[in-house]
Coordinates of C-alpha atoms and ligand atoms in Angstrom, one line a residue:
X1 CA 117.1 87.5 113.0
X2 CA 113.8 89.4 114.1
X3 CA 114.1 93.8 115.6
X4 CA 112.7 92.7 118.9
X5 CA 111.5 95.2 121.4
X6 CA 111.2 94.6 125.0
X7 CA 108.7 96.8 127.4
X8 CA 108.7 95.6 131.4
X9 CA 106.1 96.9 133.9
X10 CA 106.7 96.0 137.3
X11 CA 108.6 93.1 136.5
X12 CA 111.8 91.1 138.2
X13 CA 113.2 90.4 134.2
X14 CA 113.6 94.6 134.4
X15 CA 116.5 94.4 131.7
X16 CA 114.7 94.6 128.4
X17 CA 118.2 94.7 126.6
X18 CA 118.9 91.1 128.1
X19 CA 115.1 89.6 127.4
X20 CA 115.5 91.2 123.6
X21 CA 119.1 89.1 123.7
X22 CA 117.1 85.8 124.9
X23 CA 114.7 86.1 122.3
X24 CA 116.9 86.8 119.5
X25 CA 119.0 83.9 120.7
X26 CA 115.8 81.6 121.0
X27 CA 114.4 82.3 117.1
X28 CA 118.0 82.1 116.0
X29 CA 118.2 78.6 117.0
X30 CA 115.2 77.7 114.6
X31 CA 115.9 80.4 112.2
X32 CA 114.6 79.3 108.7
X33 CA 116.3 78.8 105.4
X34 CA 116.4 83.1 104.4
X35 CA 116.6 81.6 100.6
X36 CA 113.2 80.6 101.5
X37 CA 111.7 83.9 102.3
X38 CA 110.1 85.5 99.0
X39 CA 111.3 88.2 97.1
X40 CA 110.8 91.5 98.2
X41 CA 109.7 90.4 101.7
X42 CA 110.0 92.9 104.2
X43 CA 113.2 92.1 106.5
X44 CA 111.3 91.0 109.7
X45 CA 109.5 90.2 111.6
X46 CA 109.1 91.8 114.1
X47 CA 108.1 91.0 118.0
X48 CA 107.2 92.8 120.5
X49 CA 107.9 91.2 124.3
X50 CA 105.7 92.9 126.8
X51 CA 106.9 91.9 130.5
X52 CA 104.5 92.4 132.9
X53 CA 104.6 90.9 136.6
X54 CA 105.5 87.7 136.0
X55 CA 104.1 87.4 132.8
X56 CA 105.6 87.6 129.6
X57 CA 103.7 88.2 125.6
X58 CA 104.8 87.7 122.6
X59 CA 103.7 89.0 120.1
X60 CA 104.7 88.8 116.2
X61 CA 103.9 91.8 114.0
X62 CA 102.3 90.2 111.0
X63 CA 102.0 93.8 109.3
X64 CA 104.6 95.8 108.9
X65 CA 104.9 98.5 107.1
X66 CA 101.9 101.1 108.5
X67 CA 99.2 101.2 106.9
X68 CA 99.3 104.8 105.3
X69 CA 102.8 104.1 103.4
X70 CA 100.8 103.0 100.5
X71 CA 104.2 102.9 98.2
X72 CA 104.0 105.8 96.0
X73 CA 104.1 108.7 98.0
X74 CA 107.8 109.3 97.8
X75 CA 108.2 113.1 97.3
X76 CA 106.5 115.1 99.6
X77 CA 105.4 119.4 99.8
X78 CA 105.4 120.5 103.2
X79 CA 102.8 119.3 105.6
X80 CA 101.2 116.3 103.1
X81 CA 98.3 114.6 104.1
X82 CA 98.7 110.9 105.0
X83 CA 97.3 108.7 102.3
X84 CA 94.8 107.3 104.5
X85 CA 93.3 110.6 105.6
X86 CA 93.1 111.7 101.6
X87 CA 90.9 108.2 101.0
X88 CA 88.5 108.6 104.1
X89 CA 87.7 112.3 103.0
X90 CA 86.8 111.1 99.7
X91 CA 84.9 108.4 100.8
X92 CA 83.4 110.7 103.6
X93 CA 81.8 112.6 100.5
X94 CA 80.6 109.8 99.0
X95 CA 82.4 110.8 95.2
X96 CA 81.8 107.7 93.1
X97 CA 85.0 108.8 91.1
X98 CA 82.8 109.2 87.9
X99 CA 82.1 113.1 88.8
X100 CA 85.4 115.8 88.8
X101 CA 87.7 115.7 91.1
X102 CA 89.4 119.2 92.2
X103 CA 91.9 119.7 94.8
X104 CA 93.2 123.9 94.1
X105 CA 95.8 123.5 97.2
X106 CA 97.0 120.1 95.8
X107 CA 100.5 120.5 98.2
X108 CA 102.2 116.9 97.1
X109 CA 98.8 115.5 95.3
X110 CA 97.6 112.8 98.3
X111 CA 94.1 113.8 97.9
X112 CA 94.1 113.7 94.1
X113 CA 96.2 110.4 93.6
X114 CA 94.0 109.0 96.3
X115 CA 91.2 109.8 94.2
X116 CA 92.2 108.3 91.0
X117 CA 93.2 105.2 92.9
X118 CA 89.3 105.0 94.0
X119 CA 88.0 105.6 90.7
X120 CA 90.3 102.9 89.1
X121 CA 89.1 100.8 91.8
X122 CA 93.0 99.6 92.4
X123 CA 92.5 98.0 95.8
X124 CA 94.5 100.6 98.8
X125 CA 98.1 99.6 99.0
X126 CA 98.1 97.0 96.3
X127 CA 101.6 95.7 95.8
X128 CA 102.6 96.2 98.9
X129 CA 104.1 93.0 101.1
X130 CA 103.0 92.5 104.9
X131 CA 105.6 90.9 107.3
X132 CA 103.4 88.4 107.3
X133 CA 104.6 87.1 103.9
X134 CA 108.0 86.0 105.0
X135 CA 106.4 84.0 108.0
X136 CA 107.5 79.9 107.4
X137 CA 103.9 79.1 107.7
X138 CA 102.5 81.6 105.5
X139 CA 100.4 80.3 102.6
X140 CA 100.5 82.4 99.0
X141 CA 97.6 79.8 98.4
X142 CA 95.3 80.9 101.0
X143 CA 96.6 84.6 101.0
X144 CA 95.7 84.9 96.9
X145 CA 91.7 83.4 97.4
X146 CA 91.3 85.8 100.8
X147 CA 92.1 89.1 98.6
X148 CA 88.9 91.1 97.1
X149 CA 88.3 90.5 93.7
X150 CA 88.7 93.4 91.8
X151 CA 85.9 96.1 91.7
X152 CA 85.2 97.7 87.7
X153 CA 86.8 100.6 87.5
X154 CA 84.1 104.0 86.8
X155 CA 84.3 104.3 83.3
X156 CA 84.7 106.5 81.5
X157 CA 87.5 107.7 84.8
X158 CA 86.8 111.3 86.2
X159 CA 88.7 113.9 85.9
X160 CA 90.8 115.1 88.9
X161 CA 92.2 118.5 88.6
X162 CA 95.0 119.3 91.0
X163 CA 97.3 122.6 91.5
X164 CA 99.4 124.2 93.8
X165 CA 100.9 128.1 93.4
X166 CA 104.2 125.9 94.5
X167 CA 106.2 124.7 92.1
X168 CA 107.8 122.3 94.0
X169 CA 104.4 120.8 95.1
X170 CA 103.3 120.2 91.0
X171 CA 106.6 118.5 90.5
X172 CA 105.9 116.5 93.4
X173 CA 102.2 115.5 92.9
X174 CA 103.3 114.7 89.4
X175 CA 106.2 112.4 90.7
X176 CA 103.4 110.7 92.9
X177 CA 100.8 110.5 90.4
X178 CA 103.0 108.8 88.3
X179 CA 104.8 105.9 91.0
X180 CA 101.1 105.4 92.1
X181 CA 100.6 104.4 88.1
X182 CA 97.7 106.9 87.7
X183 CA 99.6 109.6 85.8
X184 CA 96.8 109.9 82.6
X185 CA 94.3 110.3 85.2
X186 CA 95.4 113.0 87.1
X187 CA 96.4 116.3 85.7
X188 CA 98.5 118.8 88.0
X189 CA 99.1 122.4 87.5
X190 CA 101.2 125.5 88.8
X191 CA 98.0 127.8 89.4
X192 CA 96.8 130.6 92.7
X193 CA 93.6 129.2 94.0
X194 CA 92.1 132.1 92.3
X195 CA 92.4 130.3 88.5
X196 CA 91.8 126.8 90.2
X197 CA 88.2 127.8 88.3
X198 CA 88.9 128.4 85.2
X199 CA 90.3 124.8 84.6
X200 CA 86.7 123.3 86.1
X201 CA 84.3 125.4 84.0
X202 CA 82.7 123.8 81.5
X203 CA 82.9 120.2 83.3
X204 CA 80.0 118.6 85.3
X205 CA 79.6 119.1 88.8
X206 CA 82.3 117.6 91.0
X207 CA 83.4 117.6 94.6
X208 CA 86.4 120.4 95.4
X209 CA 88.2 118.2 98.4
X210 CA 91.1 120.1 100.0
X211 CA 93.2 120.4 102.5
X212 CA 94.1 124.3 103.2
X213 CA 97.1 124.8 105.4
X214 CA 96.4 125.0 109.0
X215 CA 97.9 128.4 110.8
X216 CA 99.7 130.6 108.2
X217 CA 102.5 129.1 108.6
X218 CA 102.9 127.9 105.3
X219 CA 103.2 131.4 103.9
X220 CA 99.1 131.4 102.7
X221 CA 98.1 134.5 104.5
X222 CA 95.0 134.8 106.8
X223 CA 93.4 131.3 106.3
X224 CA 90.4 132.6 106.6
X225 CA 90.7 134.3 103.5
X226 CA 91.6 131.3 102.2
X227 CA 88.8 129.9 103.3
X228 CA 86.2 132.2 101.7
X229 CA 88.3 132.3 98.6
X230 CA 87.4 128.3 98.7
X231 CA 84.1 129.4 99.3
X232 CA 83.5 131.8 96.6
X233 CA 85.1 129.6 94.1
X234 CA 82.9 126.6 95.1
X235 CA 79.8 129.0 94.6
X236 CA 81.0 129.7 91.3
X237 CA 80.8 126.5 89.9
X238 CA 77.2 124.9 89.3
X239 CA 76.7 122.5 91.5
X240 CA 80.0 121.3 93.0
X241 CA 80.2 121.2 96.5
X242 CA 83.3 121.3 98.3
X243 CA 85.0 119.1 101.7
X244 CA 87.8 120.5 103.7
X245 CA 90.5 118.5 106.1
X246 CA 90.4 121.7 108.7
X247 CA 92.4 122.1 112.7
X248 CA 89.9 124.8 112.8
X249 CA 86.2 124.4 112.6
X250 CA 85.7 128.1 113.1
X251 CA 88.1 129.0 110.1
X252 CA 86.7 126.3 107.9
X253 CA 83.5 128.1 108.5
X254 CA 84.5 131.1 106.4
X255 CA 84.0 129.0 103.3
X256 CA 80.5 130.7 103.9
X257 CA 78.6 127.7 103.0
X258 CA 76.5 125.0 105.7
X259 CA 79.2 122.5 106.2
X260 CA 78.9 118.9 108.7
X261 CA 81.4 117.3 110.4
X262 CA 81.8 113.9 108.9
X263 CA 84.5 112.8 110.9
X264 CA 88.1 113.9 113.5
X265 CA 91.1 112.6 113.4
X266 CA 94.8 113.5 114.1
X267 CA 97.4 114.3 111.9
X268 CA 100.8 115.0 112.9
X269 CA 99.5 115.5 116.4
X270 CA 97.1 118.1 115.3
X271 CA 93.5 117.8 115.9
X272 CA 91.5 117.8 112.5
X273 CA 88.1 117.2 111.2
X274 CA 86.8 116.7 107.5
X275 CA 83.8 119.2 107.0
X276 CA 81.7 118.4 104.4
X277 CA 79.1 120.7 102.2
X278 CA 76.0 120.1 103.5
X279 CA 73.9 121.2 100.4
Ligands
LIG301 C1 98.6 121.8 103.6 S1 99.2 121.9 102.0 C2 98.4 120.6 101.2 C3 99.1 119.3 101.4 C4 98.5 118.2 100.5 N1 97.2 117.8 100.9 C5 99.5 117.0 100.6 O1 99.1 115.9 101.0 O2 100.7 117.1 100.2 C6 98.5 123.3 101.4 C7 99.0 123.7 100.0 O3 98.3 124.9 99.6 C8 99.2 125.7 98.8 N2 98.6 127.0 98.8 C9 98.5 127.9 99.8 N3 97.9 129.0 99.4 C10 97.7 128.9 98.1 C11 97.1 129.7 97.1 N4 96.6 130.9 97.4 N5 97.0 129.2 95.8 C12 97.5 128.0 95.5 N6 98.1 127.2 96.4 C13 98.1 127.6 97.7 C14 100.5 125.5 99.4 O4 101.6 125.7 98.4 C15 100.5 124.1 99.9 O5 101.1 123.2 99.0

């Protein structure tokens, strides 16, 4: 039996609880064989009845689970990135994934995981099922020839450096590394931003992608010291150039180095932007 939710606008059929009873009632009476459905199929699906006037949609969600639950992001630091935020700053920089990857204020490892996802060119939320599986007319056939072929993988794979001062944070990024299956290409340490260097000297020049808490309400002191911190340790490193997820263009700024907006968005109902090293 499908979750149905009923809205009405300006409708006589006003009771959504009894239109959600008529449409449970109405799919019950062709329900198919469940021993049909294939494993691991999301219970569903769901529809959606919008009543409007004297109209009435349907509508069956063929997706299900959103888009930024790619799976392996079970354990989470406080304020994580979503997933698909992580994967559009990184594309935003345009990192191949065969240069270093460093993220010094790793929090639960998003940006990092997200990274050595790209650079094993594993397709985003592989694995996953949509509610469109356990439709009766759904085709595995047709489903299996409509998927990307694989992409080669950057060889030899980058390295991404993560840390966190948190300890709770490593043992979560390494908890997400390892679900999301890319646990020898990601290495996680309990370091202050101020060592985050040491562990990139010597390397070739990467991209430093982060995502500094917003407000200091995570304990970091005046984010704009954060900031320049970020800045000074980008400026240390030959040739690596850094991207930060920011609420706040003006603190981002204190990084000290000519950053461009590549794109906003909103995350957890804050506004945010992704500046990007302009060098
Ligand atoms: C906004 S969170 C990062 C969230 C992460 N992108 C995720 O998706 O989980 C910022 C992280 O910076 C860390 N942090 C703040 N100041 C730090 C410092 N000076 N040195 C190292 N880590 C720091 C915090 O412990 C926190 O985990």
């Amino acid at each position: 039996v499908p979750e149905v939710r009923v809205r009405a606008r300006a409708a006589q059929l006003h009771h959504t609880g009894a239109v959600a009873q008529r449409v449970r009632d109405a799919v019950a009476g062709r329900a198919v064989d469940p021993s049909a459905e294939p494993a691991g199929a999301p219970a569903g699906p769901r529809v959606d009845v919008l009543v409007e006037g004297e109209t009435a949609s349907v509508r069956v969600d063929a997706t299900g689970e959103p888009a930024d639950r790619r799976g392996w992001r079970l354990a989470t630091a406080r304020a994580p990135l979503p997933p698909t935020v992580a994967a559009a700053a990184l594309l935003a920089t345009g990192w191949d994934g065969t240069a270093p990857l460093l993220d010094p204020l790793c929090g639960s490892g998003t940006v990092g995981v997200e990274a050595a996802l790209l650079a094993a060119a594993r397709p985003p939320a592989v694995g996953r099922r949509f509610a469109v599986e356990c439709w009766p007319s759904f085709a595995p056939g047709t489903w299996a020839s409509a998927a990307a072929p694989p992409r080669p993988a950057a060889a030899p794979p980058a390295p991404v450096l993560l840390s966190d001062r948190d300890a709770g944070a490593v043992e979560a990024a390494e908890g997400n590394a390892a679900r999301a299956g890319v646990a020898d290409r990601v290495t996680v340490a309990r370091a202050a931003l101020a060592s985050a260097a040491d562990r990139a000297a010597g390397l070739p020049p990467g991209w430093l992608v982060t995502n500094p808490p917003w407000g200091d309400r995570l304990g970091g002191g005046d984010p704009r010291d954060l900031h320049a911190a970020l800045g000074a340790l980008v400026r240390g490193l030959d040739g690596w150039r850094v991207a930060v997820v920011a609420a706040d263009p003006a603190t981002a700024r204190h990084v000290g180095l000519p950053l461009t907006t590549a794109w906003r968005t909103t995350v957890g109902g804050t506004r945010v932007a992704l500046l990007v090293d302009a060098r």
